[in-house]
Short mmCIF file of C-alpha atoms and ligand atoms in Angstrom, two decimals:
data_model
loop_
_atom_site.label_atom_id
_atom_site.label_comp_id
_atom_site.label_asym_id
_atom_site.label_seq_id
_atom_site.Cartn_x
_atom_site.Cartn_y
_atom_site.Cartn_z
CA UNK A 347 -0.17 -0.31 0.09
CA UNK A 348 1.55 3.36 -1.00
CA UNK A 349 1.74 6.20 1.43
CA UNK A 350 -1.11 8.25 -0.38
CA UNK A 351 -3.49 5.58 0.71
CA UNK A 352 -2.78 5.54 4.21
CA UNK A 353 -4.87 8.61 4.87
CA UNK A 354 -2.12 10.97 5.38
CA UNK A 355 -2.54 14.72 4.65
CA UNK A 356 -1.53 15.86 1.19
CA UNK A 357 1.43 17.96 2.03
CA UNK A 358 3.08 15.33 4.14
CA UNK A 359 2.62 12.64 1.47
CA UNK A 360 4.35 15.13 -0.87
CA UNK A 361 7.04 15.55 1.91
CA UNK A 362 7.37 11.57 1.94
CA UNK A 363 7.74 11.47 -1.73
CA UNK A 364 10.39 14.35 -1.73
CA UNK A 365 12.38 12.26 0.68
CA UNK A 366 12.55 9.38 -1.76
CA UNK A 367 10.57 7.09 0.54
CA UNK A 368 8.55 4.67 -2.13
CA UNK A 369 6.70 2.12 0.14
CA UNK A 370 5.76 2.18 3.84
CA UNK A 371 7.82 0.02 6.01
CA UNK A 372 5.97 -2.64 8.12
CA UNK A 373 5.98 -0.51 11.57
CA UNK A 374 4.79 2.70 9.29
CA UNK A 375 1.83 0.50 7.87
CA UNK A 376 0.68 -0.66 11.16
CA UNK A 377 1.38 2.63 13.19
CA UNK A 378 -0.08 5.38 10.62
CA UNK A 379 -3.56 4.19 10.66
CA UNK A 380 -3.89 3.61 14.35
CA UNK A 381 -2.29 7.24 15.25
CA UNK A 382 -4.48 8.72 12.62
CA UNK A 383 -7.44 7.36 14.18
CA UNK A 384 -6.33 8.72 17.88
CA UNK A 385 -5.24 5.44 19.37
CA UNK A 386 -2.42 5.50 21.90
CA UNK A 387 0.42 3.08 20.27
CA UNK A 388 3.27 1.06 22.13
CA UNK A 389 5.73 0.36 18.97
CA UNK A 390 8.45 -2.37 19.91
CA UNK A 391 10.50 -2.46 16.77
CA UNK A 392 14.02 -2.99 15.80
CA UNK A 393 16.34 0.40 15.06
CA UNK A 394 16.19 1.16 11.14
CA UNK A 395 12.58 0.07 10.92
CA UNK A 396 11.35 3.64 10.09
CA UNK A 397 10.00 4.40 13.53
CA UNK A 398 10.18 7.99 13.43
CA UNK A 399 8.14 8.47 10.23
CA UNK A 400 5.68 5.71 11.54
CA UNK A 401 4.96 8.27 14.28
CA UNK A 402 5.84 11.45 12.58
CA UNK A 403 3.76 11.40 9.61
CA UNK A 404 0.51 10.91 10.95
CA UNK A 405 0.83 13.18 13.83
CA UNK A 406 2.23 16.15 11.70
CA UNK A 407 -0.72 14.86 9.22
CA UNK A 408 -3.16 15.72 12.14
CA UNK A 409 -1.91 19.33 13.01
CA UNK A 410 -2.89 21.28 9.71
CA UNK A 411 -1.72 24.83 10.15
CA UNK A 412 0.98 26.60 12.04
CA UNK A 413 -0.17 27.77 15.68
CA UNK A 414 1.86 29.46 18.27
CA UNK A 415 1.89 27.01 21.24
CA UNK A 416 3.65 23.56 20.90
CA UNK A 417 1.02 20.78 20.13
CA UNK A 418 3.35 17.95 19.78
CA UNK A 419 6.05 16.94 22.37
CA UNK A 420 8.67 14.50 21.72
CA UNK A 421 11.07 13.22 24.26
CA UNK A 422 14.42 11.53 23.36
CA UNK A 423 17.24 10.35 25.36
CA UNK A 424 20.01 11.89 23.90
CA UNK A 425 21.15 15.44 22.16
CA UNK A 426 21.92 13.29 18.76
CA UNK A 427 18.76 11.50 18.71
CA UNK A 428 16.74 14.79 19.50
CA UNK A 429 18.53 16.45 16.59
CA UNK A 430 18.25 13.72 14.47
CA UNK A 431 14.42 13.45 14.98
CA UNK A 432 13.99 17.20 14.56
CA UNK A 433 15.74 16.80 11.34
CA UNK A 434 13.28 14.20 9.84
CA UNK A 435 10.30 16.04 11.21
CA UNK A 436 11.41 19.38 9.44
CA UNK A 437 11.93 17.06 6.26
CA UNK A 438 8.44 15.34 6.64
CA UNK A 439 6.93 18.92 6.91
CA UNK A 440 8.66 20.88 4.52
CA UNK A 441 5.41 21.52 2.32
CA UNK A 442 3.38 22.63 5.44
CA UNK A 443 3.96 25.82 7.52
CA UNK A 444 4.43 23.91 10.65
CA UNK A 445 7.64 24.77 12.92
CA UNK A 446 9.56 22.21 14.80
CA UNK A 447 12.07 23.09 17.48
CA UNK A 448 14.79 21.04 19.41
CA UNK A 449 15.83 21.47 23.06
CA UNK A 450 18.67 20.02 24.51
CA UNK A 451 21.33 20.17 27.32
CA UNK A 452 25.16 21.21 26.82
CA UNK A 453 24.43 24.29 24.69
CA UNK A 454 23.19 27.98 25.30
CA UNK A 455 19.62 28.80 25.86
CA UNK A 456 19.35 31.77 23.58
CA UNK A 457 18.61 30.06 20.27
CA UNK A 458 16.49 27.52 21.94
CA UNK A 459 14.42 30.16 24.02
CA UNK A 460 13.98 32.33 20.68
CA UNK A 461 12.54 29.48 18.85
CA UNK A 462 10.12 28.85 21.32
CA UNK A 463 9.04 32.32 21.63
CA UNK A 464 8.54 32.79 18.05
CA UNK A 465 6.20 29.79 18.43
CA UNK A 466 6.49 26.14 17.35
CA UNK A 467 3.96 23.28 16.66
CA UNK A 468 6.55 20.38 17.41
CA UNK A 469 9.10 20.23 20.07
CA UNK A 470 11.73 17.64 20.35
CA UNK A 471 13.52 17.73 23.47
CA UNK A 472 15.68 15.94 26.40
CA UNK A 473 13.83 15.73 29.52
CA UNK A 474 16.28 17.80 31.57
CA UNK A 475 16.70 20.86 29.53
CA UNK A 476 12.92 20.63 28.87
CA UNK A 477 12.30 20.72 32.68
CA UNK A 478 14.76 23.79 32.95
CA UNK A 479 12.68 25.51 30.12
CA UNK A 480 9.56 25.24 31.77
CA UNK A 481 10.91 26.32 34.96
CA UNK A 482 12.22 29.43 33.56
CA UNK A 483 8.85 30.03 32.06
CA UNK A 484 10.15 29.94 28.17
CA UNK A 485 8.07 26.77 27.68
CA UNK A 486 4.77 25.70 28.51
CA UNK A 487 2.94 22.44 27.51
CA UNK A 488 -0.79 23.32 28.35
CA UNK A 489 -1.66 22.86 24.61
CA UNK A 490 0.09 19.51 24.11
CA UNK A 491 -1.96 17.20 21.93
CA UNK A 492 0.45 14.50 21.18
CA UNK A 493 3.31 13.19 23.37
CA UNK A 494 5.92 10.65 21.94
CA UNK A 495 8.17 8.88 24.68
CA UNK A 496 10.85 7.78 22.18
CA UNK A 497 13.44 5.00 23.25
CA UNK A 498 11.75 4.76 26.47
CA UNK A 499 14.27 1.89 27.57
CA UNK A 500 17.27 3.83 27.02
CA UNK A 501 15.60 6.95 29.23
CA UNK A 502 15.05 4.22 31.93
CA UNK A 503 18.71 3.41 31.52
CA UNK A 504 19.78 6.89 31.90
CA UNK A 505 17.69 7.66 34.95
CA UNK A 506 15.35 10.07 33.10
CA UNK A 507 12.10 8.42 34.21
CA UNK A 508 11.12 10.75 37.19
CA UNK A 509 11.76 13.42 34.45
CA UNK A 510 9.77 12.24 31.97
CA UNK A 511 6.59 11.40 34.58
CA UNK A 512 7.14 15.39 35.81
CA UNK A 513 6.99 16.36 31.81
CA UNK A 514 3.93 14.20 31.06
CA UNK A 515 2.28 15.76 34.11
CA UNK A 516 2.23 19.04 32.72
CA UNK A 517 0.63 17.97 29.55
CA UNK A 518 -3.21 17.84 29.15
CA UNK A 519 -5.17 14.73 29.88
CA UNK A 520 -6.71 14.66 26.77
CA UNK A 521 -3.87 13.93 24.72
CA UNK A 522 -2.32 11.12 22.66
CA UNK A 523 0.61 9.20 23.71
CA UNK A 524 2.77 6.96 21.94
CA UNK A 525 5.71 5.05 23.33
CA UNK A 526 8.55 3.40 21.58
CA UNK A 527 10.88 0.84 23.34
CA UNK A 528 13.04 -1.95 22.21
CA UNK A 529 12.24 -3.67 25.62
CA UNK A 530 9.24 -3.66 27.67
CA UNK A 531 10.81 -3.91 31.49
CA UNK A 532 8.66 -3.32 34.46
CA UNK A 533 9.14 0.31 35.09
CA UNK A 534 8.14 0.92 31.43
CA UNK A 535 5.21 -1.25 32.09
CA UNK A 536 4.28 0.81 34.81
CA UNK A 537 5.01 4.23 33.06
CA UNK A 538 2.59 2.60 30.21
CA UNK A 539 -0.25 2.00 32.50
CA UNK A 540 0.04 5.51 34.14
CA UNK A 541 0.73 7.64 30.98
CA UNK A 542 -1.43 5.92 28.13
CA UNK A 543 -4.89 5.04 27.41
CA UNK A 544 -5.84 1.49 26.22
CA UNK A 545 -2.65 1.44 24.08
CA UNK A 546 -2.49 -1.19 21.22
CA UNK A 547 0.98 -2.79 20.86
CA UNK A 548 2.80 -3.00 17.55
CA UNK A 549 5.84 -5.75 17.67
CA UNK A 550 7.30 -5.86 14.06
CA UNK A 551 9.57 -8.77 13.83
CA UNK A 552 11.19 -10.52 16.42
CA UNK A 553 12.01 -7.99 18.86
CA UNK A 554 15.42 -9.49 19.90
CA UNK A 555 16.65 -10.23 16.48
CA UNK A 556 18.89 -8.14 14.62
CA UNK A 557 18.39 -7.45 10.75
CA UNK A 558 18.28 -10.57 9.00
CA UNK A 559 20.66 -8.99 6.44
CA UNK A 560 23.65 -8.46 8.65
CA UNK A 561 26.45 -11.24 8.80
CA UNK A 562 27.70 -11.83 12.15
CA UNK A 563 31.38 -13.04 12.93
CA UNK A 564 33.42 -13.09 16.02
CA UNK A 565 37.19 -12.88 16.16
CA UNK A 566 38.92 -14.69 18.99
CA UNK A 567 42.30 -13.33 20.05
CA UNK A 568 44.25 -12.64 22.97
CA UNK A 569 43.79 -9.32 24.95
CA UNK A 570 47.48 -8.49 24.01
CA UNK A 571 46.44 -8.70 20.14
CA UNK A 572 43.30 -6.84 20.14
CA UNK A 573 44.23 -3.54 18.45
CA UNK A 574 46.38 -5.49 15.92
CA UNK A 575 43.64 -7.61 14.87
CA UNK A 576 41.43 -4.57 14.95
CA UNK A 577 43.82 -2.97 12.60
CA UNK A 578 44.49 -6.10 10.53
CA UNK A 579 40.37 -6.56 10.08
CA UNK A 580 40.03 -2.99 8.84
CA UNK A 581 42.85 -3.55 6.29
CA UNK A 582 40.88 -6.69 4.99
CA UNK A 583 37.59 -5.52 4.78
CA UNK A 584 36.22 -3.99 2.11
CA UNK A 585 34.64 -1.29 3.98
CA UNK A 586 32.75 1.96 2.96
CA UNK A 587 32.34 3.11 6.52
CA UNK A 588 32.56 1.44 9.80
CA UNK A 589 31.46 2.15 13.26
CA UNK A 590 34.12 0.46 15.94
CA UNK A 591 32.21 0.31 19.56
CA UNK A 592 34.30 0.58 22.79
CA UNK A 593 33.05 0.01 25.87
CA UNK A 594 34.59 3.05 27.58
CA UNK A 595 35.20 6.67 26.83
CA UNK A 596 38.96 6.26 27.37
CA UNK A 597 39.16 3.17 25.34
CA UNK A 598 37.55 5.00 22.37
CA UNK A 599 40.01 7.80 22.48
CA UNK A 600 42.89 5.41 22.58
CA UNK A 601 41.75 3.30 20.01
CA UNK A 602 40.75 6.59 17.51
CA UNK A 603 44.28 7.72 17.97
CA UNK A 604 45.81 4.29 17.22
CA UNK A 605 43.69 4.38 14.05
CA UNK A 606 44.63 7.94 13.26
CA UNK A 607 48.30 6.69 13.44
CA UNK A 608 47.43 4.09 10.84
CA UNK A 609 46.13 6.65 8.29
CA UNK A 610 42.40 5.99 8.85
CA UNK A 611 40.35 9.40 8.89
CA UNK A 612 38.59 8.86 12.36
CA UNK A 613 35.85 10.66 14.39
CA UNK A 614 34.89 9.77 17.89
CA UNK A 615 31.75 9.91 19.64
CA UNK A 616 31.08 9.74 23.47
CA UNK A 617 29.61 11.75 25.99
CA UNK A 618 32.71 13.26 27.34
CA UNK A 619 33.11 15.24 23.99
CA UNK A 620 31.25 18.65 23.75
CA UNK A 621 28.26 19.08 21.89
CA UNK A 622 30.00 20.71 19.14
CA UNK A 623 32.43 18.22 18.71
CA UNK A 624 29.72 15.40 18.82
CA UNK A 625 27.76 17.39 16.16
CA UNK A 626 30.83 17.46 14.04
CA UNK A 627 31.81 13.95 14.26
CA UNK A 628 28.50 12.87 13.19
CA UNK A 629 28.14 15.12 10.49
CA UNK A 630 31.89 14.37 9.05
CA UNK A 631 30.96 10.79 9.18
CA UNK A 632 27.73 11.27 7.60
CA UNK A 633 29.48 13.26 4.67
CA UNK A 634 32.01 10.72 4.04
CA UNK A 635 34.89 13.04 5.63
CA UNK A 636 35.41 10.43 7.96
CA UNK A 637 35.68 6.70 7.30
CA UNK A 638 35.52 5.24 10.75
CA UNK A 639 33.69 6.49 13.84
CA UNK A 640 34.79 5.23 17.23
CA UNK A 641 31.85 5.22 19.48
CA UNK A 642 30.61 4.06 23.05
CA UNK A 643 27.18 2.87 23.35
CA UNK A 644 25.49 5.95 23.70
CA UNK A 645 25.76 6.36 20.25
CA UNK A 646 24.35 3.12 19.17
CA UNK A 647 20.88 3.60 20.24
CA UNK A 648 18.86 4.99 17.40
CA UNK A 649 21.15 7.23 15.69
CA UNK A 650 20.28 7.20 12.21
CA UNK A 651 23.46 6.56 10.25
CA UNK A 652 22.75 5.40 7.04
CA UNK A 653 24.99 3.27 5.07
CA UNK A 654 27.27 1.73 7.59
CA UNK A 655 29.18 -1.15 6.01
CA UNK A 656 30.53 -2.65 8.94
CA UNK A 657 30.06 -2.60 12.53
CA UNK A 658 33.19 -3.53 14.45
CA UNK A 659 32.84 -4.39 18.39
CA UNK A 660 36.01 -3.67 19.72
CA UNK A 661 34.82 -4.77 23.30
CA UNK A 662 32.04 -7.29 23.48
CA UNK A 663 28.98 -5.71 25.10
CA UNK A 664 28.34 -6.62 28.32
CA UNK A 665 24.52 -6.61 27.93
CA UNK A 666 22.85 -8.56 25.01
CA UNK A 667 20.37 -5.76 24.14
CA UNK A 668 23.47 -3.63 23.43
CA UNK A 669 24.55 -5.97 20.74
CA UNK A 670 21.67 -5.81 19.10
CA UNK A 671 21.43 -1.91 19.31
CA UNK A 672 25.10 -1.75 18.00
CA UNK A 673 24.41 -4.28 15.05
CA UNK A 674 21.44 -2.10 14.41
CA UNK A 675 23.83 0.81 12.88
CA UNK A 676 24.37 -1.73 9.69
CA UNK A 677 22.20 -3.70 7.60
CA UNK A 678 19.63 -0.92 8.04
CA UNK A 679 16.53 -0.82 5.51
CA UNK A 680 17.23 -3.88 4.05
CA UNK A 681 21.11 -3.29 2.93
CA UNK A 682 23.41 -5.94 3.94
CA UNK A 683 26.17 -5.27 6.56
CA UNK A 684 28.68 -7.22 8.55
CA UNK A 685 28.99 -7.24 12.48
CA UNK A 686 32.53 -8.32 13.32
CA UNK A 687 32.92 -8.80 17.21
CA UNK A 688 36.40 -9.03 18.68
CA UNK A 689 36.38 -11.48 21.39
CA UNK A 690 39.07 -12.54 24.20
CA UNK A 691 38.66 -15.65 26.59
CA UNK A 692 37.28 -13.63 29.40
CA UNK A 693 34.27 -12.40 27.15
CA UNK A 694 33.07 -15.93 26.62
CA UNK A 695 29.73 -15.90 29.10
CA UNK A 696 29.01 -12.52 27.31
CA UNK A 697 29.32 -13.98 23.96
CA UNK A 698 27.07 -16.93 25.19
CA UNK A 699 24.67 -14.44 26.66
CA UNK A 700 24.44 -12.75 23.38
CA UNK A 701 23.97 -16.05 21.44
CA UNK A 702 21.13 -17.09 23.75
CA UNK A 703 19.47 -13.68 23.50
CA UNK A 704 19.54 -13.52 19.67
CA UNK A 705 18.77 -17.25 19.41
CA UNK A 706 21.79 -18.05 17.04
CA UNK A 707 25.31 -19.11 17.20
CA UNK A 708 27.68 -16.75 15.85
CA UNK A 709 30.67 -18.02 13.59
CA UNK A 710 34.37 -18.07 14.96
CA UNK A 711 36.54 -16.78 12.50
CA UNK A 712 40.28 -17.17 12.11
CA UNK A 713 42.23 -14.45 10.10
CA UNK A 714 44.40 -16.53 7.89
CA UNK A 715 47.93 -15.39 7.82
CA UNK A 716 47.61 -13.09 11.19
CA UNK A 717 50.22 -14.01 13.64
CA UNK A 718 48.10 -15.23 16.31
CA UNK A 719 50.18 -15.79 19.72
CA UNK A 720 47.74 -18.14 21.01
CA UNK A 721 45.43 -20.61 19.21
CA UNK A 722 43.94 -22.35 22.73
CA UNK A 723 41.11 -19.49 21.78
CA UNK A 724 39.74 -21.37 19.16
CA UNK A 725 39.36 -24.65 21.02
CA UNK A 726 36.25 -23.68 22.67
CA UNK A 727 33.45 -26.33 21.79
CA UNK A 728 35.74 -28.87 20.64
CA UNK A 729 35.84 -32.38 22.36
CA UNK A 730 38.15 -31.84 25.34
CA UNK A 731 38.26 -28.44 25.07
CA UNK A 732 37.85 -26.71 28.63
CA UNK A 733 34.60 -24.88 29.57
CA UNK A 734 34.58 -20.92 30.20
CA UNK A 735 34.41 -21.87 33.90
CA UNK A 736 37.58 -24.47 33.48
CA UNK A 737 39.31 -21.94 31.61
CA UNK A 738 38.98 -19.24 34.15
CA UNK A 739 39.90 -21.67 36.98
CA UNK A 740 43.02 -22.62 35.07
CA UNK A 741 43.83 -19.14 34.09
CA UNK A 742 44.04 -18.13 37.59
CA UNK A 743 46.63 -20.91 37.98
CA UNK A 744 48.79 -19.78 35.06
CA UNK A 745 50.58 -16.87 36.42
CA UNK A 746 51.06 -13.90 34.40
CA UNK A 747 48.31 -14.22 32.33
CA UNK A 748 45.09 -15.62 31.23
CA UNK A 749 45.61 -17.63 28.33
CA UNK A 750 45.90 -21.25 28.79
CA UNK A 751 45.36 -24.32 27.05
CA UNK A 752 47.55 -26.60 25.03
CA UNK A 753 49.71 -23.98 23.29
CA UNK A 754 50.49 -21.95 26.27
CA UNK A 755 51.36 -25.03 28.37
CA UNK A 756 53.78 -26.15 25.52
CA UNK A 757 55.35 -22.64 25.57
CA UNK A 758 56.19 -23.01 29.16
P1 AMP B 1262 14.24 5.12 11.75
O1 AMP B 1262 14.08 3.77 12.16
O2 AMP B 1262 13.09 6.28 11.94
O3 AMP B 1262 15.70 5.68 12.46
O4 AMP B 1262 14.65 4.99 10.33
C1 AMP B 1262 15.68 4.39 9.80
C2 AMP B 1262 16.25 5.02 8.17
O5 AMP B 1262 15.24 4.56 7.33
C3 AMP B 1262 16.13 6.30 8.03
O6 AMP B 1262 17.44 6.49 7.33
C4 AMP B 1262 14.98 6.66 7.11
O7 AMP B 1262 14.97 7.89 6.62
C5 AMP B 1262 14.72 5.58 6.66
N1 AMP B 1262 13.38 5.31 6.35
C6 AMP B 1262 12.54 5.27 7.09
N2 AMP B 1262 11.05 4.88 6.36
C7 AMP B 1262 11.48 4.47 5.16
C8 AMP B 1262 10.88 4.13 3.76
N3 AMP B 1262 9.52 3.97 4.03
N4 AMP B 1262 11.51 3.94 2.76
C9 AMP B 1262 12.57 4.36 2.88
N5 AMP B 1262 13.49 4.48 3.95
C10 AMP B 1262 12.89 4.99 4.85
#
């Protein structure tokens, strides 16, 4: 079914056409009619499924002409997501006179306050800064008709739920509320019961599985060789653009420096960088100025970075959901992509948890010609090989390192 048959207003259908979207994605097909008829929607879909348009198009269609007070409020967990959603809304609404503004922390108040004074229809915000504006009297929510709580599980992780509640309490009761969340833990369930009215749930695909078009591979290696292996991987794979995920900000900085030394064009994205640095990193990466983006998990959730050919997990994520979110950067909108994860022996339990979570075993790969110091790491799962627990115990027994197994013993 084309966009023009879904009941959207003509300027919005034109906006979508101008963006080059031809057919609605499954979540759009299901959410658009529901939101248009005024039903509260809970959307649980993989990232990259087109959820921004799924809520954006019907809401904008309903707004009609510009009015001075905000009628739509979209809460996002991070500034990057907020900025991204604002841009998408501006694009969708390009053939209307509706105004969109974004407010988030880490930057001055001036431009945000001016935009609010001039009058906006759609306000995209992170919770903390929005509360500041409300307290300063620069923003009122008493005309809000649509609230969208996007990436609700992320807002929960970041400790924003009390702020979200305070904000929603300031919106009129007679409103439509939509909530999008990859997972629905009990706190979100409570929020749903409190904030929404007889919502309908839309679940697209298996909630846990990453895009089918992504090829997964694990690269076991000794910890001391992680960075060599990563450099080798980048030399060998034919990538257009790659995101390298690290567990810590410090780790991200040192990987970025190493990659720069090896002549890769690199940008870094993590929460210790200034807003300006983060924007420049994202923009440069999107434009192709940087071929590698080194990021911590904050960048993984929902960021719309199109055409990432490869995701490299320099560190195995400690939460299986983060694996799915990281991998969500590649293989978007039916394109294929590769997800390469570097693992050390200590990661075994996390890897098993990820495999259980996504419901499939990830292939272990060996790079031919790479000078592996230890090969016992490839014995996992073979008859007679040690279990992760046994390995750990042995590892403790072998002084000076945690690589063990036959090859280490032979060396000694
Ligand atoms: P989202 O899940 O909203 O972050 O969207 C993921 C990506 O898919 C974005 O780059 C969108 O511009 C793109 N997208 C969303 N809907 C469609 C569609 N119907 N056709 C083609 N691309 C789309």
